[in-house]
Amino acid sequence: MSSHSVEIALRIPGTWASEDELAQSIPSDCKISGKSLILADGSEVEIFIRPRDRQFVEVFQNSCRTELTGNESKGLRNYRYQVCLMGPGGSMESASAMMRSALPILDAGGLGVFIDNSAISFGASVWRQIDRKSTRLNSSHEWISRM
């Protein structure tokens, strides 16, 4: 269990055949080491890998704010593992970092992201769109603050 006063928990389903397949599918600038996902920038979040559970598909679908793509929907019905990421929250910076921490798992074949804290889910394609918009917005705020 994490020691953060405010914690963000994300669950990412995928059709990986094994935990080893997941680890090998992660982009080469990231890695899983023990109970940590080490990101390209050196930051770390906690990672736990769980097998499929009977209720998650329905929970994910019912909490999804946008329609899943055909591949995301089919994959979700056939998912085998959930990757659980946990890290600090409590600020926009922390929330943005957690949002980015899901990207290597999505790049490895993750189908979408379920945010435990708010019981909201997004397909992988929408999560990436939100991240791109968030990155542009954060860059704009940094540029404006330097003026």
PDB file of C-alpha atoms in Angstrom:
ATOM      1  CA  MET A   1       0.000   0.000   0.000  1.00  0.00           C
ATOM      2  CA  SER A   2       1.230   3.457  -0.866  1.00  0.00           C
ATOM      3  CA  SER A   3       2.082   6.113   1.690  1.00  0.00           C
ATOM      4  CA  HIS A   4       0.680   9.083  -0.259  1.00  0.00           C
ATOM      5  CA  SER A   5      -1.958  11.165   1.532  1.00  0.00           C
ATOM      6  CA  VAL A   6      -3.903  11.463  -1.726  1.00  0.00           C
ATOM      7  CA  GLU A   7      -3.552   8.562  -4.098  1.00  0.00           C
ATOM      8  CA  ILE A   8      -4.634   7.957  -7.672  1.00  0.00           C
ATOM      9  CA  ALA A   9      -5.385   4.387  -8.748  1.00  0.00           C
ATOM     10  CA  LEU A  10      -5.742   3.373 -12.398  1.00  0.00           C
ATOM     11  CA  ARG A  11      -6.664  -0.028 -13.842  1.00  0.00           C
ATOM     12  CA  ILE A  12      -5.749  -0.917 -17.410  1.00  0.00           C
ATOM     13  CA  PRO A  13      -7.087  -4.138 -18.948  1.00  0.00           C
ATOM     14  CA  GLY A  14      -5.183  -5.980 -21.651  1.00  0.00           C
ATOM     15  CA  THR A  15      -5.168  -9.256 -23.560  1.00  0.00           C
ATOM     16  CA  TRP A  16      -1.579 -10.195 -22.722  1.00  0.00           C
ATOM     17  CA  ALA A  17      -1.111 -13.974 -22.527  1.00  0.00           C
ATOM     18  CA  SER A  18       1.153 -13.620 -19.483  1.00  0.00           C
ATOM     19  CA  GLU A  19       2.796 -11.095 -17.203  1.00  0.00           C
ATOM     20  CA  ASP A  20       6.041 -11.743 -19.092  1.00  0.00           C
ATOM     21  CA  GLU A  21       4.380 -10.790 -22.383  1.00  0.00           C
ATOM     22  CA  LEU A  22       3.214  -7.547 -20.798  1.00  0.00           C
ATOM     23  CA  ALA A  23       6.715  -6.757 -19.481  1.00  0.00           C
ATOM     24  CA  GLN A  24       8.248  -7.464 -22.907  1.00  0.00           C
ATOM     25  CA  SER A  25       5.648  -5.293 -24.666  1.00  0.00           C
ATOM     26  CA  ILE A  26       6.357  -2.152 -22.637  1.00  0.00           C
ATOM     27  CA  PRO A  27       8.342   0.486 -24.578  1.00  0.00           C
ATOM     28  CA  SER A  28      12.096   0.044 -24.167  1.00  0.00           C
ATOM     29  CA  ASP A  29      12.544   3.360 -22.339  1.00  0.00           C
ATOM     30  CA  CYS A  30      10.357   2.050 -19.478  1.00  0.00           C
ATOM     31  CA  LYS A  31      10.543  -1.078 -17.342  1.00  0.00           C
ATOM     32  CA  ILE A  32       8.888  -3.009 -14.568  1.00  0.00           C
ATOM     33  CA  SER A  33      11.139  -3.573 -11.577  1.00  0.00           C
ATOM     34  CA  GLY A  34       9.584  -5.351  -8.622  1.00  0.00           C
ATOM     35  CA  LYS A  35       6.403  -3.440  -7.770  1.00  0.00           C
ATOM     36  CA  SER A  36       7.405  -0.315  -9.709  1.00  0.00           C
ATOM     37  CA  LEU A  37       6.848   0.881 -13.237  1.00  0.00           C
ATOM     38  CA  ILE A  38       9.852   3.040 -14.058  1.00  0.00           C
ATOM     39  CA  LEU A  39       9.015   5.617 -16.699  1.00  0.00           C
ATOM     40  CA  ALA A  40      11.278   7.154 -19.336  1.00  0.00           C
ATOM     41  CA  ASP A  41      11.838  10.281 -17.219  1.00  0.00           C
ATOM     42  CA  GLY A  42      12.967   8.152 -14.246  1.00  0.00           C
ATOM     43  CA  SER A  43       9.782   8.638 -12.232  1.00  0.00           C
ATOM     44  CA  GLU A  44       8.125   5.594 -10.698  1.00  0.00           C
ATOM     45  CA  VAL A  45       4.603   4.471  -9.892  1.00  0.00           C
ATOM     46  CA  GLU A  46       3.477   1.356  -8.089  1.00  0.00           C
ATOM     47  CA  ILE A  47       2.320  -1.468 -10.327  1.00  0.00           C
ATOM     48  CA  PHE A  48       0.269  -4.549  -9.540  1.00  0.00           C
ATOM     49  CA  ILE A  49      -0.890  -7.069 -12.107  1.00  0.00           C
ATOM     50  CA  ARG A  50      -4.151  -8.886 -11.480  1.00  0.00           C
ATOM     51  CA  PRO A  51      -5.832 -11.675 -13.423  1.00  0.00           C
ATOM     52  CA  ARG A  52      -9.215 -11.165 -15.053  1.00  0.00           C
ATOM     53  CA  ASP A  53     -12.177 -10.771 -12.730  1.00  0.00           C
ATOM     54  CA  ARG A  54     -15.780 -11.470 -13.644  1.00  0.00           C
ATOM     55  CA  GLN A  55     -17.182  -8.022 -12.884  1.00  0.00           C
ATOM     56  CA  PHE A  56     -14.621  -5.685 -14.417  1.00  0.00           C
ATOM     57  CA  VAL A  57     -15.885  -5.723 -18.028  1.00  0.00           C
ATOM     58  CA  GLU A  58     -19.333  -4.566 -16.954  1.00  0.00           C
ATOM     59  CA  VAL A  59     -17.891  -1.975 -14.546  1.00  0.00           C
ATOM     60  CA  PHE A  60     -15.596  -0.604 -17.267  1.00  0.00           C
ATOM     61  CA  GLN A  61     -18.337  -0.454 -19.899  1.00  0.00           C
ATOM     62  CA  ASN A  62     -20.871   1.172 -17.551  1.00  0.00           C
ATOM     63  CA  SER A  63     -18.397   3.827 -16.427  1.00  0.00           C
ATOM     64  CA  CYS A  64     -17.067   4.667 -19.894  1.00  0.00           C
ATOM     65  CA  ARG A  65     -17.848   8.258 -20.875  1.00  0.00           C
ATOM     66  CA  THR A  66     -17.286   7.706 -24.596  1.00  0.00           C
ATOM     67  CA  GLU A  67     -17.849   4.854 -26.993  1.00  0.00           C
ATOM     68  CA  LEU A  68     -14.999   2.356 -27.271  1.00  0.00           C
ATOM     69  CA  THR A  69     -13.540   1.567 -30.681  1.00  0.00           C
ATOM     70  CA  GLY A  70     -14.401  -1.842 -32.103  1.00  0.00           C
ATOM     71  CA  ASN A  71     -10.960  -3.223 -31.213  1.00  0.00           C
ATOM     72  CA  GLU A  72     -11.109  -1.783 -27.686  1.00  0.00           C
ATOM     73  CA  SER A  73     -14.558  -3.280 -27.102  1.00  0.00           C
ATOM     74  CA  LYS A  74     -13.578  -6.702 -28.448  1.00  0.00           C
ATOM     75  CA  GLY A  75     -10.335  -6.673 -26.459  1.00  0.00           C
ATOM     76  CA  LEU A  76     -12.132  -5.677 -23.270  1.00  0.00           C
ATOM     77  CA  ARG A  77     -14.507  -8.624 -23.589  1.00  0.00           C
ATOM     78  CA  ASN A  78     -11.464 -10.913 -23.936  1.00  0.00           C
ATOM     79  CA  TYR A  79      -9.031  -9.230 -21.538  1.00  0.00           C
ATOM     80  CA  ARG A  80      -6.809 -11.461 -19.389  1.00  0.00           C
ATOM     81  CA  TYR A  81      -4.992  -9.097 -17.021  1.00  0.00           C
ATOM     82  CA  GLN A  82      -5.501  -5.755 -15.301  1.00  0.00           C
ATOM     83  CA  VAL A  83      -2.497  -3.557 -14.724  1.00  0.00           C
ATOM     84  CA  CYS A  84      -3.063  -1.472 -11.597  1.00  0.00           C
ATOM     85  CA  LEU A  85      -1.027   1.727 -11.271  1.00  0.00           C
ATOM     86  CA  MET A  86      -0.951   3.716  -8.047  1.00  0.00           C
ATOM     87  CA  GLY A  87       0.730   7.003  -7.325  1.00  0.00           C
ATOM     88  CA  PRO A  88       0.412  10.379  -5.686  1.00  0.00           C
ATOM     89  CA  GLY A  89      -2.453  12.744  -6.367  1.00  0.00           C
ATOM     90  CA  GLY A  90      -3.495  16.003  -4.820  1.00  0.00           C
ATOM     91  CA  SER A  91      -2.227  18.404  -7.491  1.00  0.00           C
ATOM     92  CA  MET A  92      -2.542  18.998 -11.223  1.00  0.00           C
ATOM     93  CA  GLU A  93       1.128  18.073 -11.615  1.00  0.00           C
ATOM     94  CA  SER A  94       0.608  14.728  -9.847  1.00  0.00           C
ATOM     95  CA  ALA A  95      -2.580  14.003 -11.800  1.00  0.00           C
ATOM     96  CA  SER A  96      -0.803  14.758 -15.094  1.00  0.00           C
ATOM     97  CA  ALA A  97       2.084  12.490 -14.115  1.00  0.00           C
ATOM     98  CA  MET A  98      -0.322   9.655 -13.337  1.00  0.00           C
ATOM     99  CA  MET A  99      -2.102  10.237 -16.625  1.00  0.00           C
ATOM    100  CA  ARG A 100       1.223   9.883 -18.451  1.00  0.00           C
ATOM    101  CA  SER A 101       2.140   6.766 -16.437  1.00  0.00           C
ATOM    102  CA  ALA A 102      -0.675   4.880 -18.177  1.00  0.00           C
ATOM    103  CA  LEU A 103       0.725   5.553 -21.659  1.00  0.00           C
ATOM    104  CA  PRO A 104       3.464   2.862 -21.667  1.00  0.00           C
ATOM    105  CA  ILE A 105       0.876   0.272 -20.626  1.00  0.00           C
ATOM    106  CA  LEU A 106      -1.478   1.443 -23.376  1.00  0.00           C
ATOM    107  CA  ASP A 107       1.443   1.330 -25.821  1.00  0.00           C
ATOM    108  CA  ALA A 108       2.022  -2.271 -24.714  1.00  0.00           C
ATOM    109  CA  GLY A 109      -1.542  -3.192 -25.679  1.00  0.00           C
ATOM    110  CA  GLY A 110      -3.678  -1.782 -22.877  1.00  0.00           C
ATOM    111  CA  LEU A 111      -7.287  -1.298 -23.934  1.00  0.00           C
ATOM    112  CA  GLY A 112      -8.288   1.669 -21.802  1.00  0.00           C
ATOM    113  CA  VAL A 113      -8.045   3.203 -18.351  1.00  0.00           C
ATOM    114  CA  PHE A 114     -10.437   2.894 -15.426  1.00  0.00           C
ATOM    115  CA  ILE A 115      -9.894   5.564 -12.756  1.00  0.00           C
ATOM    116  CA  ASP A 116     -10.732   3.926  -9.438  1.00  0.00           C
ATOM    117  CA  ASN A 117     -11.005   7.247  -7.593  1.00  0.00           C
ATOM    118  CA  SER A 118     -13.886   8.472  -9.736  1.00  0.00           C
ATOM    119  CA  ALA A 119     -15.236   5.244 -11.278  1.00  0.00           C
ATOM    120  CA  ILE A 120     -14.812   6.674 -14.776  1.00  0.00           C
ATOM    121  CA  SER A 121     -13.200   4.848 -17.684  1.00  0.00           C
ATOM    122  CA  PHE A 122     -11.890   5.791 -21.108  1.00  0.00           C
ATOM    123  CA  GLY A 123     -10.827   3.746 -24.103  1.00  0.00           C
ATOM    124  CA  ALA A 124      -7.131   3.878 -24.971  1.00  0.00           C
ATOM    125  CA  SER A 125      -7.678   6.128 -27.990  1.00  0.00           C
ATOM    126  CA  VAL A 126      -9.616   8.720 -25.967  1.00  0.00           C
ATOM    127  CA  TRP A 127      -7.072   8.566 -23.106  1.00  0.00           C
ATOM    128  CA  ARG A 128      -4.310   9.448 -25.575  1.00  0.00           C
ATOM    129  CA  GLN A 129      -6.383  12.368 -26.944  1.00  0.00           C
ATOM    130  CA  ILE A 130      -6.940  13.701 -23.430  1.00  0.00           C
ATOM    131  CA  ASP A 131      -3.224  13.383 -22.676  1.00  0.00           C
ATOM    132  CA  ARG A 132      -2.271  15.288 -25.846  1.00  0.00           C
ATOM    133  CA  LYS A 133      -4.703  18.085 -24.982  1.00  0.00           C
ATOM    134  CA  SER A 134      -3.456  18.173 -21.395  1.00  0.00           C
ATOM    135  CA  THR A 135       0.166  18.364 -22.550  1.00  0.00           C
ATOM    136  CA  ARG A 136      -0.623  21.280 -24.892  1.00  0.00           C
ATOM    137  CA  LEU A 137      -2.554  23.064 -22.148  1.00  0.00           C
ATOM    138  CA  ASN A 138       0.270  22.600 -19.623  1.00  0.00           C
ATOM    139  CA  SER A 139       2.810  23.885 -22.172  1.00  0.00           C
ATOM    140  CA  SER A 140       0.636  26.954 -22.799  1.00  0.00           C
ATOM    141  CA  HIS A 141       0.385  27.663 -19.074  1.00  0.00           C
ATOM    142  CA  GLU A 142       4.176  27.373 -18.687  1.00  0.00           C
ATOM    143  CA  TRP A 143       4.777  29.728 -21.623  1.00  0.00           C
ATOM    144  CA  ILE A 144       2.250  32.264 -20.358  1.00  0.00           C
ATOM    145  CA  SER A 145       3.678  32.186 -16.830  1.00  0.00           C
ATOM    146  CA  ARG A 146       7.129  33.115 -18.184  1.00  0.00           C
ATOM    147  CA  MET A 147       5.816  36.317 -19.818  1.00  0.00           C
TER     148      MET A 147
END
